[in-house]
Amino acid sequence: MHISNGIINGPVAAIFAAFALAALAFCVRRGRADLDDRLAPMAGLVAAFIFAVQMLNFPIFTAGVSGHLLGGALAAMLVGPWVGALCVAVVLIVQALVFGDGGVAMLGLNITNMALLGTAAAYLLIALLLRVLPRSPSGLAVTAFVSALVSVVVAAQGFVLQYWLGGTTDLGGNLTGLAGTMAFAHLLIGVGEGLITATTVVTVAKVRPDLVYALRALKPATPAPAVPVAGGAR
């Protein structure tokens, strides 16, 4: 998922860099409204946790690749979509500049896929699932697992779109093959991400449920109030 320099051509990389910069500026503006005494230190802890866990790769033997936590769903559940996207973006920037994980010229592409698309897809699913599932440990675990798995696949398909727009190697029109390969490999990676995300979120929720942004900000669906029957019914 960390695109190296030269994989996507310069013009497309520049377009996505501008898009990522504008989107992150919007996240900063919206995230300021969420920041409080709980969320500010939590954001730092989430970014540090994602950075540390991303250093651990787990092999996907059937796909011949390895994967690691992307963190979009975890960040979205614990600190919300706006601050969560910023946390993942900060991790990606440090990894590119300090550890050479992903090309510096490709930062806009990587931030778009992992910090923006991944976090957005995860939070949309979180908002949906928390309205229909019980807010029990099992319901929270299912929400975290599904949103994390889907967010990884969505981020991978973001790369497919970018490669279609400006890939530097001709695939001979086999973009469908690339999409399928990326989807399969990252579906397996998403299972690992889902397990890590579900375990972490449920653990935090059991100890300090007030620190889970999704539980505070998203209200459960409530049934519509009963309409009184006209005609003097008692």
PDB file of C-alpha atoms in Angstrom:
ATOM      1  CA  MET A   1       0.000   0.000   0.000  1.00  0.00           C
ATOM      2  CA  HIS A   2       2.971   2.338   0.438  1.00  0.00           C
ATOM      3  CA  ILE A   3       3.499   3.480  -3.152  1.00  0.00           C
ATOM      4  CA  SER A   4       7.159   4.006  -4.012  1.00  0.00           C
ATOM      5  CA  ASN A   5       8.506   6.761  -6.233  1.00  0.00           C
ATOM      6  CA  GLY A   6       8.127   6.039  -9.930  1.00  0.00           C
ATOM      7  CA  ILE A   7       5.065   3.775  -9.686  1.00  0.00           C
ATOM      8  CA  ILE A   8       2.673   6.607 -10.636  1.00  0.00           C
ATOM      9  CA  ASN A   9       3.670   9.410 -12.998  1.00  0.00           C
ATOM     10  CA  GLY A  10       4.403  12.947 -11.826  1.00  0.00           C
ATOM     11  CA  PRO A  11       1.251  14.783 -13.017  1.00  0.00           C
ATOM     12  CA  VAL A  12      -1.126  12.320 -11.344  1.00  0.00           C
ATOM     13  CA  ALA A  13       0.981  12.339  -8.169  1.00  0.00           C
ATOM     14  CA  ALA A  14       0.826  16.149  -8.138  1.00  0.00           C
ATOM     15  CA  ILE A  15      -2.956  16.160  -8.559  1.00  0.00           C
ATOM     16  CA  PHE A  16      -3.425  13.787  -5.633  1.00  0.00           C
ATOM     17  CA  ALA A  17      -0.924  15.761  -3.557  1.00  0.00           C
ATOM     18  CA  ALA A  18      -3.060  18.877  -4.039  1.00  0.00           C
ATOM     19  CA  PHE A  19      -6.220  16.899  -3.251  1.00  0.00           C
ATOM     20  CA  ALA A  20      -4.694  15.404  -0.104  1.00  0.00           C
ATOM     21  CA  LEU A  21      -3.476  18.804   1.085  1.00  0.00           C
ATOM     22  CA  ALA A  22      -6.929  20.351   0.611  1.00  0.00           C
ATOM     23  CA  ALA A  23      -8.638  17.407   2.298  1.00  0.00           C
ATOM     24  CA  LEU A  24      -6.279  17.500   5.285  1.00  0.00           C
ATOM     25  CA  ALA A  25      -6.854  21.246   5.649  1.00  0.00           C
ATOM     26  CA  PHE A  26     -10.593  20.516   5.761  1.00  0.00           C
ATOM     27  CA  CYS A  27      -9.977  17.805   8.376  1.00  0.00           C
ATOM     28  CA  VAL A  28      -8.023  20.292  10.506  1.00  0.00           C
ATOM     29  CA  ARG A  29     -10.890  22.746  10.315  1.00  0.00           C
ATOM     30  CA  ARG A  30     -13.526  20.155  11.240  1.00  0.00           C
ATOM     31  CA  GLY A  31     -11.317  18.417  13.783  1.00  0.00           C
ATOM     32  CA  ARG A  32     -10.883  21.576  15.856  1.00  0.00           C
ATOM     33  CA  ALA A  33     -14.543  21.356  16.839  1.00  0.00           C
ATOM     34  CA  ASP A  34     -13.997  17.856  18.231  1.00  0.00           C
ATOM     35  CA  LEU A  35     -10.812  18.504  20.176  1.00  0.00           C
ATOM     36  CA  ASP A  36     -11.229  18.613  23.936  1.00  0.00           C
ATOM     37  CA  ASP A  37      -9.330  17.495  27.025  1.00  0.00           C
ATOM     38  CA  ARG A  38     -10.013  13.844  26.209  1.00  0.00           C
ATOM     39  CA  LEU A  39      -9.565  13.816  22.453  1.00  0.00           C
ATOM     40  CA  ALA A  40      -6.311  15.783  22.186  1.00  0.00           C
ATOM     41  CA  PRO A  41      -4.136  13.350  24.202  1.00  0.00           C
ATOM     42  CA  MET A  42      -6.046  10.401  22.754  1.00  0.00           C
ATOM     43  CA  ALA A  43      -5.111  11.524  19.239  1.00  0.00           C
ATOM     44  CA  GLY A  44      -1.434  11.449  20.165  1.00  0.00           C
ATOM     45  CA  LEU A  45      -1.777   7.972  21.653  1.00  0.00           C
ATOM     46  CA  VAL A  46      -3.639   6.679  18.594  1.00  0.00           C
ATOM     47  CA  ALA A  47      -1.015   8.058  16.201  1.00  0.00           C
ATOM     48  CA  ALA A  48       1.795   6.533  18.274  1.00  0.00           C
ATOM     49  CA  PHE A  49      -0.008   3.173  18.466  1.00  0.00           C
ATOM     50  CA  ILE A  50      -0.646   3.067  14.709  1.00  0.00           C
ATOM     51  CA  PHE A  51       2.971   3.997  14.019  1.00  0.00           C
ATOM     52  CA  ALA A  52       4.247   1.221  16.301  1.00  0.00           C
ATOM     53  CA  VAL A  53       1.888  -1.473  15.022  1.00  0.00           C
ATOM     54  CA  GLN A  54       2.591  -0.597  11.377  1.00  0.00           C
ATOM     55  CA  MET A  55       6.159  -1.689  11.999  1.00  0.00           C
ATOM     56  CA  LEU A  56       4.912  -5.245  12.557  1.00  0.00           C
ATOM     57  CA  ASN A  57       4.258  -7.147   9.324  1.00  0.00           C
ATOM     58  CA  PHE A  58       2.277 -10.382   9.194  1.00  0.00           C
ATOM     59  CA  PRO A  59       2.743 -12.735   6.208  1.00  0.00           C
ATOM     60  CA  ILE A  60      -0.085 -13.545   3.802  1.00  0.00           C
ATOM     61  CA  PHE A  61       1.186 -16.909   2.582  1.00  0.00           C
ATOM     62  CA  THR A  62      -1.556 -17.536   0.010  1.00  0.00           C
ATOM     63  CA  ALA A  63      -0.879 -14.175  -1.659  1.00  0.00           C
ATOM     64  CA  GLY A  64       2.915 -14.152  -1.344  1.00  0.00           C
ATOM     65  CA  VAL A  65       2.907 -10.752   0.375  1.00  0.00           C
ATOM     66  CA  SER A  66       2.922  -9.340   3.892  1.00  0.00           C
ATOM     67  CA  GLY A  67       0.625  -6.787   5.452  1.00  0.00           C
ATOM     68  CA  HIS A  68       0.377  -4.460   8.414  1.00  0.00           C
ATOM     69  CA  LEU A  69      -2.215  -2.303  10.135  1.00  0.00           C
ATOM     70  CA  LEU A  70      -3.369   0.727   8.143  1.00  0.00           C
ATOM     71  CA  GLY A  71      -5.189   2.200  11.125  1.00  0.00           C
ATOM     72  CA  GLY A  72      -8.017   4.103   9.449  1.00  0.00           C
ATOM     73  CA  ALA A  73     -10.839   2.210  11.172  1.00  0.00           C
ATOM     74  CA  LEU A  74      -9.068   2.189  14.533  1.00  0.00           C
ATOM     75  CA  ALA A  75      -8.495   5.938  14.382  1.00  0.00           C
ATOM     76  CA  ALA A  76     -12.056   6.622  13.209  1.00  0.00           C
ATOM     77  CA  MET A  77     -13.543   4.670  16.107  1.00  0.00           C
ATOM     78  CA  LEU A  78     -11.335   6.148  18.812  1.00  0.00           C
ATOM     79  CA  VAL A  79     -10.887   9.792  17.736  1.00  0.00           C
ATOM     80  CA  GLY A  80     -13.383  10.324  14.896  1.00  0.00           C
ATOM     81  CA  PRO A  81     -13.010  10.681  11.125  1.00  0.00           C
ATOM     82  CA  TRP A  82     -11.445  14.153  10.988  1.00  0.00           C
ATOM     83  CA  VAL A  83      -8.798  13.754  13.682  1.00  0.00           C
ATOM     84  CA  GLY A  84      -8.401  10.091  12.703  1.00  0.00           C
ATOM     85  CA  ALA A  85      -7.460  10.982   9.135  1.00  0.00           C
ATOM     86  CA  LEU A  86      -4.908  13.475  10.476  1.00  0.00           C
ATOM     87  CA  CYS A  87      -3.400  10.820  12.775  1.00  0.00           C
ATOM     88  CA  VAL A  88      -2.894   8.367   9.916  1.00  0.00           C
ATOM     89  CA  ALA A  89      -1.529  11.120   7.664  1.00  0.00           C
ATOM     90  CA  VAL A  90       1.061  12.122  10.279  1.00  0.00           C
ATOM     91  CA  VAL A  91       2.189   8.493  10.573  1.00  0.00           C
ATOM     92  CA  LEU A  92       2.545   8.203   6.781  1.00  0.00           C
ATOM     93  CA  ILE A  93       4.542  11.425   6.557  1.00  0.00           C
ATOM     94  CA  VAL A  94       6.975  10.332   9.284  1.00  0.00           C
ATOM     95  CA  GLN A  95       7.382   6.905   7.700  1.00  0.00           C
ATOM     96  CA  ALA A  96       8.132   8.396   4.281  1.00  0.00           C
ATOM     97  CA  LEU A  97      10.540  11.071   5.512  1.00  0.00           C
ATOM     98  CA  VAL A  98      12.369   9.093   8.197  1.00  0.00           C
ATOM     99  CA  PHE A  99      12.125   5.438   7.182  1.00  0.00           C
ATOM    100  CA  GLY A 100      11.667   5.686   3.414  1.00  0.00           C
ATOM    101  CA  ASP A 101       8.447   3.657   3.613  1.00  0.00           C
ATOM    102  CA  GLY A 102       6.658   4.982   0.525  1.00  0.00           C
ATOM    103  CA  GLY A 103       8.052   7.600  -1.809  1.00  0.00           C
ATOM    104  CA  VAL A 104       8.078  11.225  -0.690  1.00  0.00           C
ATOM    105  CA  ALA A 105       6.804  12.242  -4.137  1.00  0.00           C
ATOM    106  CA  MET A 106       3.957   9.738  -3.695  1.00  0.00           C
ATOM    107  CA  LEU A 107       2.820  11.065  -0.303  1.00  0.00           C
ATOM    108  CA  GLY A 108      -0.340  12.577  -1.739  1.00  0.00           C
ATOM    109  CA  LEU A 109      -1.315   9.222  -3.222  1.00  0.00           C
ATOM    110  CA  ASN A 110      -0.593   7.300  -0.025  1.00  0.00           C
ATOM    111  CA  ILE A 111      -2.384   9.823   2.177  1.00  0.00           C
ATOM    112  CA  THR A 112      -5.398   9.758  -0.136  1.00  0.00           C
ATOM    113  CA  ASN A 113      -5.638   5.973  -0.022  1.00  0.00           C
ATOM    114  CA  MET A 114      -4.826   5.151   3.585  1.00  0.00           C
ATOM    115  CA  ALA A 115      -5.632   8.307   5.560  1.00  0.00           C
ATOM    116  CA  LEU A 116      -8.590   9.680   3.599  1.00  0.00           C
ATOM    117  CA  LEU A 117     -10.317   6.856   1.717  1.00  0.00           C
ATOM    118  CA  GLY A 118      -9.644   4.228   4.368  1.00  0.00           C
ATOM    119  CA  THR A 119     -10.794   6.373   7.269  1.00  0.00           C
ATOM    120  CA  ALA A 120     -13.856   7.693   5.421  1.00  0.00           C
ATOM    121  CA  ALA A 121     -15.017   4.229   4.355  1.00  0.00           C
ATOM    122  CA  ALA A 122     -14.494   2.916   7.872  1.00  0.00           C
ATOM    123  CA  TYR A 123     -16.434   5.716   9.558  1.00  0.00           C
ATOM    124  CA  LEU A 124     -19.376   5.421   7.174  1.00  0.00           C
ATOM    125  CA  LEU A 125     -19.663   1.743   8.082  1.00  0.00           C
ATOM    126  CA  ILE A 126     -19.175   2.486  11.773  1.00  0.00           C
ATOM    127  CA  ALA A 127     -21.988   5.043  11.687  1.00  0.00           C
ATOM    128  CA  LEU A 128     -24.267   2.529   9.971  1.00  0.00           C
ATOM    129  CA  LEU A 129     -23.453  -0.518  12.082  1.00  0.00           C
ATOM    130  CA  LEU A 130     -23.626   1.245  15.447  1.00  0.00           C
ATOM    131  CA  ARG A 131     -27.200   2.275  14.631  1.00  0.00           C
ATOM    132  CA  VAL A 132     -28.357  -1.310  14.140  1.00  0.00           C
ATOM    133  CA  LEU A 133     -26.052  -3.469  16.276  1.00  0.00           C
ATOM    134  CA  PRO A 134     -26.197  -3.654  20.079  1.00  0.00           C
ATOM    135  CA  ARG A 135     -23.599  -1.558  21.864  1.00  0.00           C
ATOM    136  CA  SER A 136     -22.238  -4.589  23.634  1.00  0.00           C
ATOM    137  CA  PRO A 137     -18.652  -5.882  23.401  1.00  0.00           C
ATOM    138  CA  SER A 138     -19.714  -8.295  20.669  1.00  0.00           C
ATOM    139  CA  GLY A 139     -21.560  -5.590  18.706  1.00  0.00           C
ATOM    140  CA  LEU A 140     -18.613  -3.231  19.015  1.00  0.00           C
ATOM    141  CA  ALA A 141     -16.215  -5.981  17.941  1.00  0.00           C
ATOM    142  CA  VAL A 142     -18.276  -6.763  14.832  1.00  0.00           C
ATOM    143  CA  THR A 143     -18.441  -3.061  13.959  1.00  0.00           C
ATOM    144  CA  ALA A 144     -14.692  -2.633  14.343  1.00  0.00           C
ATOM    145  CA  PHE A 145     -13.847  -5.808  12.435  1.00  0.00           C
ATOM    146  CA  VAL A 146     -16.125  -5.175   9.446  1.00  0.00           C
ATOM    147  CA  SER A 147     -15.225  -1.498   9.112  1.00  0.00           C
ATOM    148  CA  ALA A 148     -11.502  -2.263   9.293  1.00  0.00           C
ATOM    149  CA  LEU A 149     -11.697  -5.049   6.715  1.00  0.00           C
ATOM    150  CA  VAL A 150     -13.702  -2.970   4.243  1.00  0.00           C
ATOM    151  CA  SER A 151     -11.506   0.108   4.736  1.00  0.00           C
ATOM    152  CA  VAL A 152      -8.389  -1.856   3.733  1.00  0.00           C
ATOM    153  CA  VAL A 153     -10.015  -3.129   0.535  1.00  0.00           C
ATOM    154  CA  VAL A 154     -11.292   0.367  -0.333  1.00  0.00           C
ATOM    155  CA  ALA A 155      -7.823   1.844   0.173  1.00  0.00           C
ATOM    156  CA  ALA A 156      -6.355  -0.847  -2.094  1.00  0.00           C
ATOM    157  CA  GLN A 157      -8.854  -0.046  -4.827  1.00  0.00           C
ATOM    158  CA  GLY A 158      -7.860   3.595  -4.516  1.00  0.00           C
ATOM    159  CA  PHE A 159      -4.412   2.545  -5.693  1.00  0.00           C
ATOM    160  CA  VAL A 160      -5.981   0.712  -8.656  1.00  0.00           C
ATOM    161  CA  LEU A 161      -7.749   3.924  -9.684  1.00  0.00           C
ATOM    162  CA  GLN A 162      -4.525   5.889  -9.376  1.00  0.00           C
ATOM    163  CA  TYR A 163      -2.619   3.316 -11.421  1.00  0.00           C
ATOM    164  CA  TRP A 164      -5.281   3.468 -14.111  1.00  0.00           C
ATOM    165  CA  LEU A 165      -4.841   7.245 -14.240  1.00  0.00           C
ATOM    166  CA  GLY A 166      -1.049   7.337 -14.256  1.00  0.00           C
ATOM    167  CA  GLY A 167       0.680   3.987 -13.847  1.00  0.00           C
ATOM    168  CA  THR A 168       4.162   3.994 -15.341  1.00  0.00           C
ATOM    169  CA  THR A 169       4.079   0.342 -16.473  1.00  0.00           C
ATOM    170  CA  ASP A 170       1.705  -0.807 -19.183  1.00  0.00           C
ATOM    171  CA  LEU A 171      -0.445  -3.680 -17.943  1.00  0.00           C
ATOM    172  CA  GLY A 172      -1.763  -4.459 -21.390  1.00  0.00           C
ATOM    173  CA  GLY A 173      -5.296  -3.467 -20.462  1.00  0.00           C
ATOM    174  CA  ASN A 174      -5.403  -5.967 -17.583  1.00  0.00           C
ATOM    175  CA  LEU A 175      -6.631  -3.486 -14.989  1.00  0.00           C
ATOM    176  CA  THR A 176      -9.308  -5.943 -13.873  1.00  0.00           C
ATOM    177  CA  GLY A 177      -6.579  -8.428 -13.001  1.00  0.00           C
ATOM    178  CA  LEU A 178      -4.777  -5.797 -10.931  1.00  0.00           C
ATOM    179  CA  ALA A 179      -8.010  -4.886  -9.127  1.00  0.00           C
ATOM    180  CA  GLY A 180      -8.721  -8.533  -8.369  1.00  0.00           C
ATOM    181  CA  THR A 181      -5.211  -9.217  -7.113  1.00  0.00           C
ATOM    182  CA  MET A 182      -5.247  -6.145  -4.877  1.00  0.00           C
ATOM    183  CA  ALA A 183      -8.710  -6.971  -3.556  1.00  0.00           C
ATOM    184  CA  PHE A 184      -7.809 -10.576  -2.710  1.00  0.00           C
ATOM    185  CA  ALA A 185      -4.507  -9.782  -1.031  1.00  0.00           C
ATOM    186  CA  HIS A 186      -5.939  -6.897   0.962  1.00  0.00           C
ATOM    187  CA  LEU A 187      -9.032  -8.854   1.923  1.00  0.00           C
ATOM    188  CA  LEU A 188      -6.680 -11.224   3.729  1.00  0.00           C
ATOM    189  CA  ILE A 189      -4.727  -8.313   5.191  1.00  0.00           C
ATOM    190  CA  GLY A 190      -8.058  -6.796   6.239  1.00  0.00           C
ATOM    191  CA  VAL A 191      -8.825  -9.847   8.365  1.00  0.00           C
ATOM    192  CA  GLY A 192      -5.669  -9.201  10.372  1.00  0.00           C
ATOM    193  CA  GLU A 193      -6.480  -5.505  10.565  1.00  0.00           C
ATOM    194  CA  GLY A 194     -10.012  -6.305  11.698  1.00  0.00           C
ATOM    195  CA  LEU A 195      -8.814  -8.553  14.512  1.00  0.00           C
ATOM    196  CA  ILE A 196      -6.318  -5.956  15.765  1.00  0.00           C
ATOM    197  CA  THR A 197      -8.878  -3.147  15.534  1.00  0.00           C
ATOM    198  CA  ALA A 198     -11.667  -5.110  17.226  1.00  0.00           C
ATOM    199  CA  THR A 199      -9.401  -6.249  20.068  1.00  0.00           C
ATOM    200  CA  THR A 200      -8.044  -2.752  20.694  1.00  0.00           C
ATOM    201  CA  VAL A 201     -11.398  -0.947  20.549  1.00  0.00           C
ATOM    202  CA  VAL A 202     -13.211  -3.465  22.762  1.00  0.00           C
ATOM    203  CA  THR A 203     -10.379  -3.324  25.321  1.00  0.00           C
ATOM    204  CA  VAL A 204     -10.540   0.471  25.478  1.00  0.00           C
ATOM    205  CA  ALA A 205     -14.352   0.434  25.634  1.00  0.00           C
ATOM    206  CA  LYS A 206     -14.376  -1.961  28.579  1.00  0.00           C
ATOM    207  CA  VAL A 207     -12.014   0.226  30.605  1.00  0.00           C
ATOM    208  CA  ARG A 208     -12.937   3.744  29.437  1.00  0.00           C
ATOM    209  CA  PRO A 209     -15.971   3.807  27.120  1.00  0.00           C
ATOM    210  CA  ASP A 210     -15.919   7.603  27.249  1.00  0.00           C
ATOM    211  CA  LEU A 211     -12.661   7.516  25.247  1.00  0.00           C
ATOM    212  CA  VAL A 212     -14.286   5.792  22.260  1.00  0.00           C
ATOM    213  CA  TYR A 213     -15.367   8.634  19.978  1.00  0.00           C
ATOM    214  CA  ALA A 214     -17.850   6.523  18.035  1.00  0.00           C
ATOM    215  CA  LEU A 215     -19.788   5.643  21.195  1.00  0.00           C
ATOM    216  CA  ARG A 216     -19.994   9.288  22.245  1.00  0.00           C
ATOM    217  CA  ALA A 217     -20.749  10.908  18.908  1.00  0.00           C
ATOM    218  CA  LEU A 218     -23.030   8.351  17.257  1.00  0.00           C
ATOM    219  CA  LYS A 219     -26.401   7.896  18.880  1.00  0.00           C
ATOM    220  CA  PRO A 220     -28.281   4.613  18.533  1.00  0.00           C
ATOM    221  CA  ALA A 221     -31.354   4.565  16.335  1.00  0.00           C
ATOM    222  CA  THR A 222     -34.532   5.257  18.284  1.00  0.00           C
ATOM    223  CA  PRO A 223     -37.990   4.072  17.257  1.00  0.00           C
ATOM    224  CA  ALA A 224     -40.425   6.700  16.033  1.00  0.00           C
ATOM    225  CA  PRO A 225     -42.846   7.916  18.725  1.00  0.00           C
ATOM    226  CA  ALA A 226     -46.287   6.405  18.641  1.00  0.00           C
ATOM    227  CA  VAL A 227     -48.930   8.550  16.964  1.00  0.00           C
ATOM    228  CA  PRO A 228     -52.118   8.878  19.087  1.00  0.00           C
ATOM    229  CA  VAL A 229     -55.216   7.449  17.491  1.00  0.00           C
ATOM    230  CA  ALA A 230     -57.766  10.071  16.494  1.00  0.00           C
ATOM    231  CA  GLY A 231     -61.418   9.798  17.482  1.00  0.00           C
ATOM    232  CA  GLY A 232     -61.145   9.812  21.257  1.00  0.00           C
ATOM    233  CA  ALA A 233     -59.623   6.360  21.693  1.00  0.00           C
ATOM    234  CA  ARG A 234     -58.728   5.626  25.309  1.00  0.00           C
TER     235      ARG A 234
END
